[in-house]
Coordinates of C-alpha atoms in Angstrom, one line a residue:
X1411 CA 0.0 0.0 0.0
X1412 CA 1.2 3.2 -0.9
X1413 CA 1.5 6.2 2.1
X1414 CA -0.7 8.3 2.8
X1415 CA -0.7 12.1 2.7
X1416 CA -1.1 13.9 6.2
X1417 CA -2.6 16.8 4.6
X1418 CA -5.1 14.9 2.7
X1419 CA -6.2 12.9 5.8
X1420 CA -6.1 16.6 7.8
X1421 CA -8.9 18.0 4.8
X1422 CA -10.9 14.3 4.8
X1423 CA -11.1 14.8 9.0
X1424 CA -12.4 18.2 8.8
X1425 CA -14.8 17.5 5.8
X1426 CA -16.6 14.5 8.3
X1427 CA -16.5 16.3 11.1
X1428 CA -18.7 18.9 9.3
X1429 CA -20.9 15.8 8.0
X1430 CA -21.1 14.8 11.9
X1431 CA -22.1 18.7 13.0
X1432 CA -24.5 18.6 10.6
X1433 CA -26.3 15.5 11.6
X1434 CA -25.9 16.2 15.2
X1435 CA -26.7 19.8 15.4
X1436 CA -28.9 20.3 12.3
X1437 CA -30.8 23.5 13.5
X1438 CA -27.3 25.4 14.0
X1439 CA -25.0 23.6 11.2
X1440 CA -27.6 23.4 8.8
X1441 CA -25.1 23.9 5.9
X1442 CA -22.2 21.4 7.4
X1443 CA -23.0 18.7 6.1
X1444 CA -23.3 19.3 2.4
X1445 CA -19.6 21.1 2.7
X1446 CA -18.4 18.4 4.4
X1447 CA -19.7 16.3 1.1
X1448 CA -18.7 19.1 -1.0
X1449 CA -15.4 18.9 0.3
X1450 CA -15.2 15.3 -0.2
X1451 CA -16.7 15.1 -3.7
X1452 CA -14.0 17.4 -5.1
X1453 CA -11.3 15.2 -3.2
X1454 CA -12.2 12.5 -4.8
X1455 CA -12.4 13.8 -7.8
X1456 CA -9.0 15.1 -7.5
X1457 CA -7.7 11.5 -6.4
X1458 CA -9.6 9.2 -8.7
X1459 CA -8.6 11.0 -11.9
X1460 CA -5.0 10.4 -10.1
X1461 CA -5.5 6.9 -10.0
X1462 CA -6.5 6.7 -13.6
X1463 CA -3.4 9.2 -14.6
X1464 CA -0.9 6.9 -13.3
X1465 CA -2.1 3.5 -15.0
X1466 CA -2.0 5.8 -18.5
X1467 CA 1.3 6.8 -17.5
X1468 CA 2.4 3.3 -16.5
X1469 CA 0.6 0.9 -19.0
X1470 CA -1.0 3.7 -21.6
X1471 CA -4.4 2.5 -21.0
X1472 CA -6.7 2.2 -18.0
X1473 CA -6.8 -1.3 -16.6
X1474 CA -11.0 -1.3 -15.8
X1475 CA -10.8 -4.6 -14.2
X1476 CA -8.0 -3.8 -11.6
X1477 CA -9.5 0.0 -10.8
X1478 CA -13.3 -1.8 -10.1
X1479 CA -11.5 -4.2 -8.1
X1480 CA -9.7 -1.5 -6.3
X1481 CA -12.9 0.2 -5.6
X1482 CA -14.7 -3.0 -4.0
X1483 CA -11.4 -3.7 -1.7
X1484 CA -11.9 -0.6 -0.2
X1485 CA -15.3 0.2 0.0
X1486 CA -17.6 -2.9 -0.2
X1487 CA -16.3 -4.4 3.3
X1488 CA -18.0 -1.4 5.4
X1489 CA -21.0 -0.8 3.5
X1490 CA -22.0 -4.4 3.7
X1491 CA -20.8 -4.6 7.9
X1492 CA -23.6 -2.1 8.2
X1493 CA -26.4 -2.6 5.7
X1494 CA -26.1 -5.9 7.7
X1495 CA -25.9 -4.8 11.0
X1496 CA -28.7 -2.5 10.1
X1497 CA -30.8 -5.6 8.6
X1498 CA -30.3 -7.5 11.7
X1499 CA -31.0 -5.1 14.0
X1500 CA -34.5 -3.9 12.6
X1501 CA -35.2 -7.6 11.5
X1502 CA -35.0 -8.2 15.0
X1503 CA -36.2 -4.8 17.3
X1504 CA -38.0 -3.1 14.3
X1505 CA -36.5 -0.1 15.9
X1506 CA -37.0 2.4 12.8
X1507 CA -40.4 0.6 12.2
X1508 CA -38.6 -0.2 8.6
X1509 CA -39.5 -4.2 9.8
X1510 CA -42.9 -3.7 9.9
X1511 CA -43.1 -1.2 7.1
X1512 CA -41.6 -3.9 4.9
X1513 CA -38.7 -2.1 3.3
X1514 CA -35.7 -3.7 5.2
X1515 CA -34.7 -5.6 1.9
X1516 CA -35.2 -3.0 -0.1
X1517 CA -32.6 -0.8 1.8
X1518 CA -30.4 -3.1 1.4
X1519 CA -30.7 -3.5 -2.7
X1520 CA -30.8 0.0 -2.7
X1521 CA -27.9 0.4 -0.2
X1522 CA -25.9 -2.4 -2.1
X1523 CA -26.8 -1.0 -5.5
X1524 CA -25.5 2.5 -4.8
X1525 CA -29.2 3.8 -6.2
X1526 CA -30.0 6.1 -3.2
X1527 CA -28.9 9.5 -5.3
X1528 CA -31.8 8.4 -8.1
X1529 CA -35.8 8.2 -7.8
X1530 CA -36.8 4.6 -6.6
X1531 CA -39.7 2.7 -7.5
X1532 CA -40.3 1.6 -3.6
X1533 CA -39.7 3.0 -0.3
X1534 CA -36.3 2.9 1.7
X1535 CA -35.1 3.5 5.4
X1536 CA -33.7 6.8 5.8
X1537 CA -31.3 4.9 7.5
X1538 CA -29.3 4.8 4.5
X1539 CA -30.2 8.8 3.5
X1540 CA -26.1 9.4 3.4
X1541 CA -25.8 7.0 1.2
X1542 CA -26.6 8.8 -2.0
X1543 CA -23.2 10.9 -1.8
X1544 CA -21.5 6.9 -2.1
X1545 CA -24.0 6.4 -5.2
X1546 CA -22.6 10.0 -6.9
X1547 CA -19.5 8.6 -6.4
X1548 CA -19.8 5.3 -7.7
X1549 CA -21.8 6.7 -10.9
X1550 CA -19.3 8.9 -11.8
X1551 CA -16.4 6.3 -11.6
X1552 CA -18.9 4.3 -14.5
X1553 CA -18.8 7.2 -16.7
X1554 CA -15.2 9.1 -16.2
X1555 CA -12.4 6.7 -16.7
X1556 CA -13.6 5.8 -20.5
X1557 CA -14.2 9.7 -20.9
X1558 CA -11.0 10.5 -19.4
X1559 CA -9.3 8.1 -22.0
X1560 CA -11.1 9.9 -25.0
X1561 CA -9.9 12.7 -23.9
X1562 CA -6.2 11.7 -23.3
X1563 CA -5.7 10.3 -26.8
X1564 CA -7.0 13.4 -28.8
X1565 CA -5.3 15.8 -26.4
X1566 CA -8.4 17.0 -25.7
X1567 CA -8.9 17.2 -21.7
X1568 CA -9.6 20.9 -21.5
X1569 CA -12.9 20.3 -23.7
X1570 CA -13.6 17.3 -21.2
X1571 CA -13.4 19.6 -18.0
X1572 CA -15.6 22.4 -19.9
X1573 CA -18.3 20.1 -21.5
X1574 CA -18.6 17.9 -18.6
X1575 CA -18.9 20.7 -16.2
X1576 CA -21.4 22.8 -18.7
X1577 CA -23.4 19.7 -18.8
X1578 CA -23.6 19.1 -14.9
X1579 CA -24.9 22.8 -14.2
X1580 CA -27.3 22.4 -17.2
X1581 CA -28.8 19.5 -15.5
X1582 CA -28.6 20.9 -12.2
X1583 CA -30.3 24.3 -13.6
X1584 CA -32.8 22.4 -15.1
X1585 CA -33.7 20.1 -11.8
X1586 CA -33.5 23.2 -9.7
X1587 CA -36.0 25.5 -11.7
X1588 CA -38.2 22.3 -12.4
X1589 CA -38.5 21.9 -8.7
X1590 CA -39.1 25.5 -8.0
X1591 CA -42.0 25.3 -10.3
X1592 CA -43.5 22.3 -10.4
X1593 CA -42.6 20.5 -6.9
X1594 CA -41.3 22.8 -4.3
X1595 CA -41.6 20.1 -2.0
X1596 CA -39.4 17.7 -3.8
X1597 CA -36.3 19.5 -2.6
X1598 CA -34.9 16.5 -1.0
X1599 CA -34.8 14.7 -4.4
X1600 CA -33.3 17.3 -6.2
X1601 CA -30.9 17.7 -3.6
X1602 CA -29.2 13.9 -3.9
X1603 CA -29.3 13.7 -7.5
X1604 CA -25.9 12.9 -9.1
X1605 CA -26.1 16.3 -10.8
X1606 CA -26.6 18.8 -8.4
X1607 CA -23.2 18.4 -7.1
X1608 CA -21.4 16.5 -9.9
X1609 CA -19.4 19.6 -11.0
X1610 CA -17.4 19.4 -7.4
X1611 CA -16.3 16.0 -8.9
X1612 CA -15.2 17.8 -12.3
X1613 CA -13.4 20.6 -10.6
X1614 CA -11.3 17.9 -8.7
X1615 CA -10.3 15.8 -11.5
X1616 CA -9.7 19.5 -13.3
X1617 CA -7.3 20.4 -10.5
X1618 CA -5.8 17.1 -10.9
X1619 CA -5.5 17.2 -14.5
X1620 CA -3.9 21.0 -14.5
X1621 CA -1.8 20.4 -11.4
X1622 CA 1.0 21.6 -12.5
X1623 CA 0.3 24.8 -13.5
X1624 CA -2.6 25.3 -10.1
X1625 CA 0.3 24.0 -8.2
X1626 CA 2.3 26.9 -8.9
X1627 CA -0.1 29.2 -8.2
X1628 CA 0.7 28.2 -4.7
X1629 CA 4.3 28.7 -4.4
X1630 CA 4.7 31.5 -2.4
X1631 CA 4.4 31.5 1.6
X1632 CA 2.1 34.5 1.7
X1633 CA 0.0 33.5 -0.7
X1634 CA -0.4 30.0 0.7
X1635 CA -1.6 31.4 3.9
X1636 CA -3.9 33.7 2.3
X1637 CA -5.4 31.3 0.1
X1638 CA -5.8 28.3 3.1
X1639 CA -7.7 31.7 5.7
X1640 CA -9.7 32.3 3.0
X1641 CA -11.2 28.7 1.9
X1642 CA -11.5 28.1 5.2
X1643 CA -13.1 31.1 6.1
X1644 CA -15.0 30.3 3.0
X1645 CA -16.6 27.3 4.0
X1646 CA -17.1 27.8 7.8
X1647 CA -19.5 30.8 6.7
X1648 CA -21.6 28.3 4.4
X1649 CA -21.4 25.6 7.0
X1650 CA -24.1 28.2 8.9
X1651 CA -26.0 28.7 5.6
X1652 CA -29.6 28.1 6.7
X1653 CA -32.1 25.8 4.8
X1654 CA -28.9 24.7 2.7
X1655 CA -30.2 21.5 1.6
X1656 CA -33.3 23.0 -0.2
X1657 CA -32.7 26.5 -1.4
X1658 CA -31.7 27.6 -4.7
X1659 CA -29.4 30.4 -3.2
X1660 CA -27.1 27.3 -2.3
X1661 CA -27.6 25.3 -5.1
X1662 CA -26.4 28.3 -7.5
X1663 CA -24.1 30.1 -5.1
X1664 CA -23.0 28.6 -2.6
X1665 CA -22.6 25.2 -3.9
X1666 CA -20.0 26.4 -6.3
X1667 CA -18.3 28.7 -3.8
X1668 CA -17.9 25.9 -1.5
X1669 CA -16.7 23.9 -4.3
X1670 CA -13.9 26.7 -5.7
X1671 CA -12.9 26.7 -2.0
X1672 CA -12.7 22.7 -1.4
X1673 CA -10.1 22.9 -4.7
X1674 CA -7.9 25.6 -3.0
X1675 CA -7.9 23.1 0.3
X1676 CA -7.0 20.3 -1.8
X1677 CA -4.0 22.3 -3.7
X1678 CA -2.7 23.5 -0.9
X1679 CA -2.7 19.9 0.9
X1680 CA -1.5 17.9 -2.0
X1681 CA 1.3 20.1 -2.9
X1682 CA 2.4 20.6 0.8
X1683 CA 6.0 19.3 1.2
X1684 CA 6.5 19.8 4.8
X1685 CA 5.3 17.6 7.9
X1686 CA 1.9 18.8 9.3
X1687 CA 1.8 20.3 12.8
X1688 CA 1.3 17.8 15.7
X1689 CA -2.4 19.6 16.9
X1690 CA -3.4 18.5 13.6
X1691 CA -3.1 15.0 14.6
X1692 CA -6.8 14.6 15.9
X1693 CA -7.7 15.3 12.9
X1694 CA -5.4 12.8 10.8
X1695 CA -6.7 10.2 12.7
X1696 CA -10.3 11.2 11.9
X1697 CA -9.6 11.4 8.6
X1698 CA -8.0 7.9 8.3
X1699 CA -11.4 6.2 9.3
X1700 CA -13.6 8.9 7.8
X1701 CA -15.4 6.8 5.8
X1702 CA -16.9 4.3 8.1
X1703 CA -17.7 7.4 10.6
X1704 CA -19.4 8.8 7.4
X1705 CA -21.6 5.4 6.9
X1706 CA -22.4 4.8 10.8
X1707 CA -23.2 7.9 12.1
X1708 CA -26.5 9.1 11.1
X1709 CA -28.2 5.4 11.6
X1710 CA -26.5 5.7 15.1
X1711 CA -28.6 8.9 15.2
X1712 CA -31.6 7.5 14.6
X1713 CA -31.2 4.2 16.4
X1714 CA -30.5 6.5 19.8
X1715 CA -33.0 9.2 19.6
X1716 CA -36.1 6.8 18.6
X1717 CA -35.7 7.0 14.9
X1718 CA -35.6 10.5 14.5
X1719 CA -33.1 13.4 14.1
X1720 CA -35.0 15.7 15.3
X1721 CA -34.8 17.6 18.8
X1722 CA -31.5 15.7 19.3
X1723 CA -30.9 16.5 23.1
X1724 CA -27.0 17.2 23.8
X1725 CA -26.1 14.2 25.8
X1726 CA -27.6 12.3 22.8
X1727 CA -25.6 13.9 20.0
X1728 CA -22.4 13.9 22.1
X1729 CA -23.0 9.9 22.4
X1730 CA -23.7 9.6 18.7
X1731 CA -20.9 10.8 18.1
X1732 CA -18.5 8.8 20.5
X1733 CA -20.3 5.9 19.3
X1734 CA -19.9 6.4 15.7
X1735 CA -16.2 7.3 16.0
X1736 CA -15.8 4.1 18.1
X1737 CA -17.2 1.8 15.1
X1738 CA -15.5 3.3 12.8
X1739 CA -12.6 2.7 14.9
X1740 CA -13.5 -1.0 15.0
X1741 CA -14.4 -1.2 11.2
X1742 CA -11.0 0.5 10.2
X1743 CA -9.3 -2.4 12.1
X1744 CA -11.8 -5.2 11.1
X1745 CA -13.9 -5.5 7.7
X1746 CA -12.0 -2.8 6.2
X1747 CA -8.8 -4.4 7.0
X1748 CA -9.7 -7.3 5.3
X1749 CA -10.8 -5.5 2.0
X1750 CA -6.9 -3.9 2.4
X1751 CA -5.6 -7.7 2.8
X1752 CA -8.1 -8.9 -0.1
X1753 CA -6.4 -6.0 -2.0
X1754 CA -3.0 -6.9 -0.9
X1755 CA -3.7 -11.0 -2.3
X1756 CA -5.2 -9.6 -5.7
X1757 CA -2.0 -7.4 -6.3
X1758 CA 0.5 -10.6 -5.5
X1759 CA -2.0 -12.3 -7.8
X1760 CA -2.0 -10.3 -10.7
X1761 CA 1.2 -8.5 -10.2
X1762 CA 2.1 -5.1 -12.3
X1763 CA 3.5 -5.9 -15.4
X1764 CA 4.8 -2.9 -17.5
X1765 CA 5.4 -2.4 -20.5
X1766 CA 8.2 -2.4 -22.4
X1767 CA 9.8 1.1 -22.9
X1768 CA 10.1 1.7 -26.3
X1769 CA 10.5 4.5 -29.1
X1770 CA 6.2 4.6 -28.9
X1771 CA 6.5 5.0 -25.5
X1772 CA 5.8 8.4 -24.6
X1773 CA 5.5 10.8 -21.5
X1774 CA 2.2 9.1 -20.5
X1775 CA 3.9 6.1 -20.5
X1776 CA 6.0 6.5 -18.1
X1777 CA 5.9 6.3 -14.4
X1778 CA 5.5 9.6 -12.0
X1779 CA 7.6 9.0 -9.0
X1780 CA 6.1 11.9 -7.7
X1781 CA 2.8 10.6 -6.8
X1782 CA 1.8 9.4 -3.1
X1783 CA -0.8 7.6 -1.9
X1784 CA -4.3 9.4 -0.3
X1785 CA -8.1 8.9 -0.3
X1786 CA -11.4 10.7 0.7
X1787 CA -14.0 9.2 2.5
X1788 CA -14.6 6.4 0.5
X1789 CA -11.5 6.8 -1.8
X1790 CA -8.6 5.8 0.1
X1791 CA -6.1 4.3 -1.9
X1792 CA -6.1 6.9 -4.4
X1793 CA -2.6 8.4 -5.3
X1794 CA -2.1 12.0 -4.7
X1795 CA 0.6 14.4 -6.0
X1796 CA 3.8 16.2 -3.7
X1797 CA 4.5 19.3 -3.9
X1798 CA 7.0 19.0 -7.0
X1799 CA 4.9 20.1 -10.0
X1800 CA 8.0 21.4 -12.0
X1801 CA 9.7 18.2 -12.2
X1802 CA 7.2 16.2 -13.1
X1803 CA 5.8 18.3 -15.8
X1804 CA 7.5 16.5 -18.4
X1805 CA 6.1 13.4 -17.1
X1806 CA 1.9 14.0 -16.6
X1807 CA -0.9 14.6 -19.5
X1808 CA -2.4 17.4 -18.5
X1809 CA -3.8 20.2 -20.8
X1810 CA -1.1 21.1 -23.3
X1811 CA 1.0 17.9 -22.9
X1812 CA 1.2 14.9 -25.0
X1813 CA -1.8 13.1 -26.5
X1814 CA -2.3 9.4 -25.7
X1815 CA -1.3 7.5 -28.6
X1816 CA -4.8 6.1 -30.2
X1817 CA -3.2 2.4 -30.1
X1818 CA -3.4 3.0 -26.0
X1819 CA -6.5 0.8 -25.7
X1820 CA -8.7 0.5 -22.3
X1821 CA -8.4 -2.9 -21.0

């Protein structure tokens, strides 16, 4: 396994601690959550087009059936410890009432499916509500790796990053206007549809894509410092945003905002060169089990305060909290240890082989040994970039580098 960035883990700790402010606190924090998510989608945007960048680089095509397999390792082991736990439990105690509403299986195929971001044709627990921001993910790793390769072997990534991301407000627009006149009360389905936030995805894999040159933009100390006060003041404000998760002043403004800040976080944390200070450790840590803390804790929620999250009292969001972060202790050291060691046995398995270097062989082909290793939430693995744009700018496709070759077929 491949390190892991301290900055990245740092940005992934804050980004669920906003998700857990949120849930506890909703009448105060009542934008925290979707910043945490916002913060999270354009990290993995950021780290996914990485992953894809490197196997160009290394074997000029993108190996599908090693990058799916990837993805399962690491995130399949958690979500099916607690769309388990979560069957057993209301199988047996019908604490959510989901037992006797008869929708426990179909949480689970929707939870399994990653479909909770889409209109269903049957009911689910809202036990799984944080769930869609898993199913944006997964949806856009079906779509961007063959898009990505298109792109790459017609030199063509800028019109990628502008289509895409015209395309993804369009949709949004369109949702958001449609819901303001026809449905006002649909808000909530508008809200987790792939499209309202699919451009904080973009913008990451644009930042990854143009690091070099957004790297430099972040050389100097001052500016550094500026920049990191500012996102962060940026996204603190929004965090306080009321009614975030239905009105079209966020969707429009302060989605995006949120988003432009999220990429300056992420710059400034994968092109960081020096050790991060010890009081950020807490938050390392948090960020290293993020994602299980991200699955548990609103079903934890519900499960303690009667099946709502309503009128959470202190004493029970302070224990939702504990709780969560002690699972998600337990799961990082458990079921998502296994999906590392699974990971670990499919490597060995099906080793890396390379290909030969040749006079074909271009920059893409090659190998960046400036990349480190670095996930959000539910994207762990994911290779980041150091702080060492100039040296390998001879070495990464980005926007005016080399075109893959067109006989650099997917796998």
């Amino acid at each position: 396994m491949r390190p892991r960035l301290d900055g990245l883990d740092v940005l992934r700790g804050a980004a669920v601690g906003a998700v857990l402010l949120g849930h506890s606190w909703p009448g105060i924090f009542q934008g925290a959550g979707i910043v945490g998510v916002i913060v999270f989608f354009v990290l993995s945007g950021y780290l996914i087009t990485n992953v894809l960048l490197r196997d160009v680089e290394r074997h000029r095509k993108i190996r599908y059936g090693r990058f799916y397999a990837h993805r399962a390792f690491r995130l399949v082991p958690a979500l099916v410890s607690l769309l388990g736990v979560y069957a057993t439990v209301e199988l047996a105690t019908d604490v959510l009432g989901d037992r006797s509403k008869g929708i426990v299986g179909y949480t689970v195929l929707a939870g399994l499916g990653y479909l909770k971001d889409i209109p269903l044709p049957f009911d689910v627990s809202m036990a799984i509500g944080p769930l869609w921001t898993l199913a944006v993910e997964e949806q856009f790793y079906l779509v961007w790796p063959a898009l990505l390769v298109l792109a790459l072997r017609r030199n063509r990534q800028g019109r990628l990053i502008g289509w895409s991301a015209a395309v993804a407000v369009s949709l949004m627009s369109a949702s958001v206007l449609a819901m303001l006149i026809l449905a006002p009360q649909l808000h909530s389905l508008v809200y987790a549809l792939p499209t309202t936030w699919g451009l904080g995805l973009i913008i990451g894999s644009a930042l990854r894509l143009y690091r070099v040159h957004v790297f430099g933009w972040f050389s100097g100390r001052r500016f550094r410092r500026a920049a990191l006060l500012g996102a962060v003041v940026v996204l603190a404000a929004l965090a306080y945003f009321p009614k975030a998760n239905e009105t079209p002043a966020f969707f429009f403004i302060g989605g995006p905002l949120a988003m432009a800040a999220s990429a300056v976080l992420v710059a400034l944390a994968a092109s960081r060169t020096a050790a991060m200070p010890k009081w950020t450790r807490p938050a390392q840590l948090l960020g290293t089990v993020s994602y299980a803390a991200y699955l548990w804790n609103y079903v934890v929620i519900l499960w303690l305060n009667g099946g709502s999250t309503a009128d959470l009292q202190p004493l029970v969001a302070v224990s939702a909290i504990v709780l969560t972060l002690l699972i998600a202790v337990v799961s990082w050291h458990t079921v998502e240890k296994l999906g590392r060691i699974g990971r670990e046995r499919f490597d060995k398995r099906y080793p890396e082989q390379r290909p030969p270097a040749g006079p074909t062989a271009g920059p893409a082909a090659r190998p960046n040994a400036s990349h480190t290793a670095s996930r959000p939430g539910p994207d762990t693995e994911a290779a980041a970039g150091n702080a060492r744009p100039a040296a390998a700018a001879s070495r990464i496709p980005h926007g005016t580098g080399r075109p893959l070759s067109s006989g650099a077929r997917p796998a």
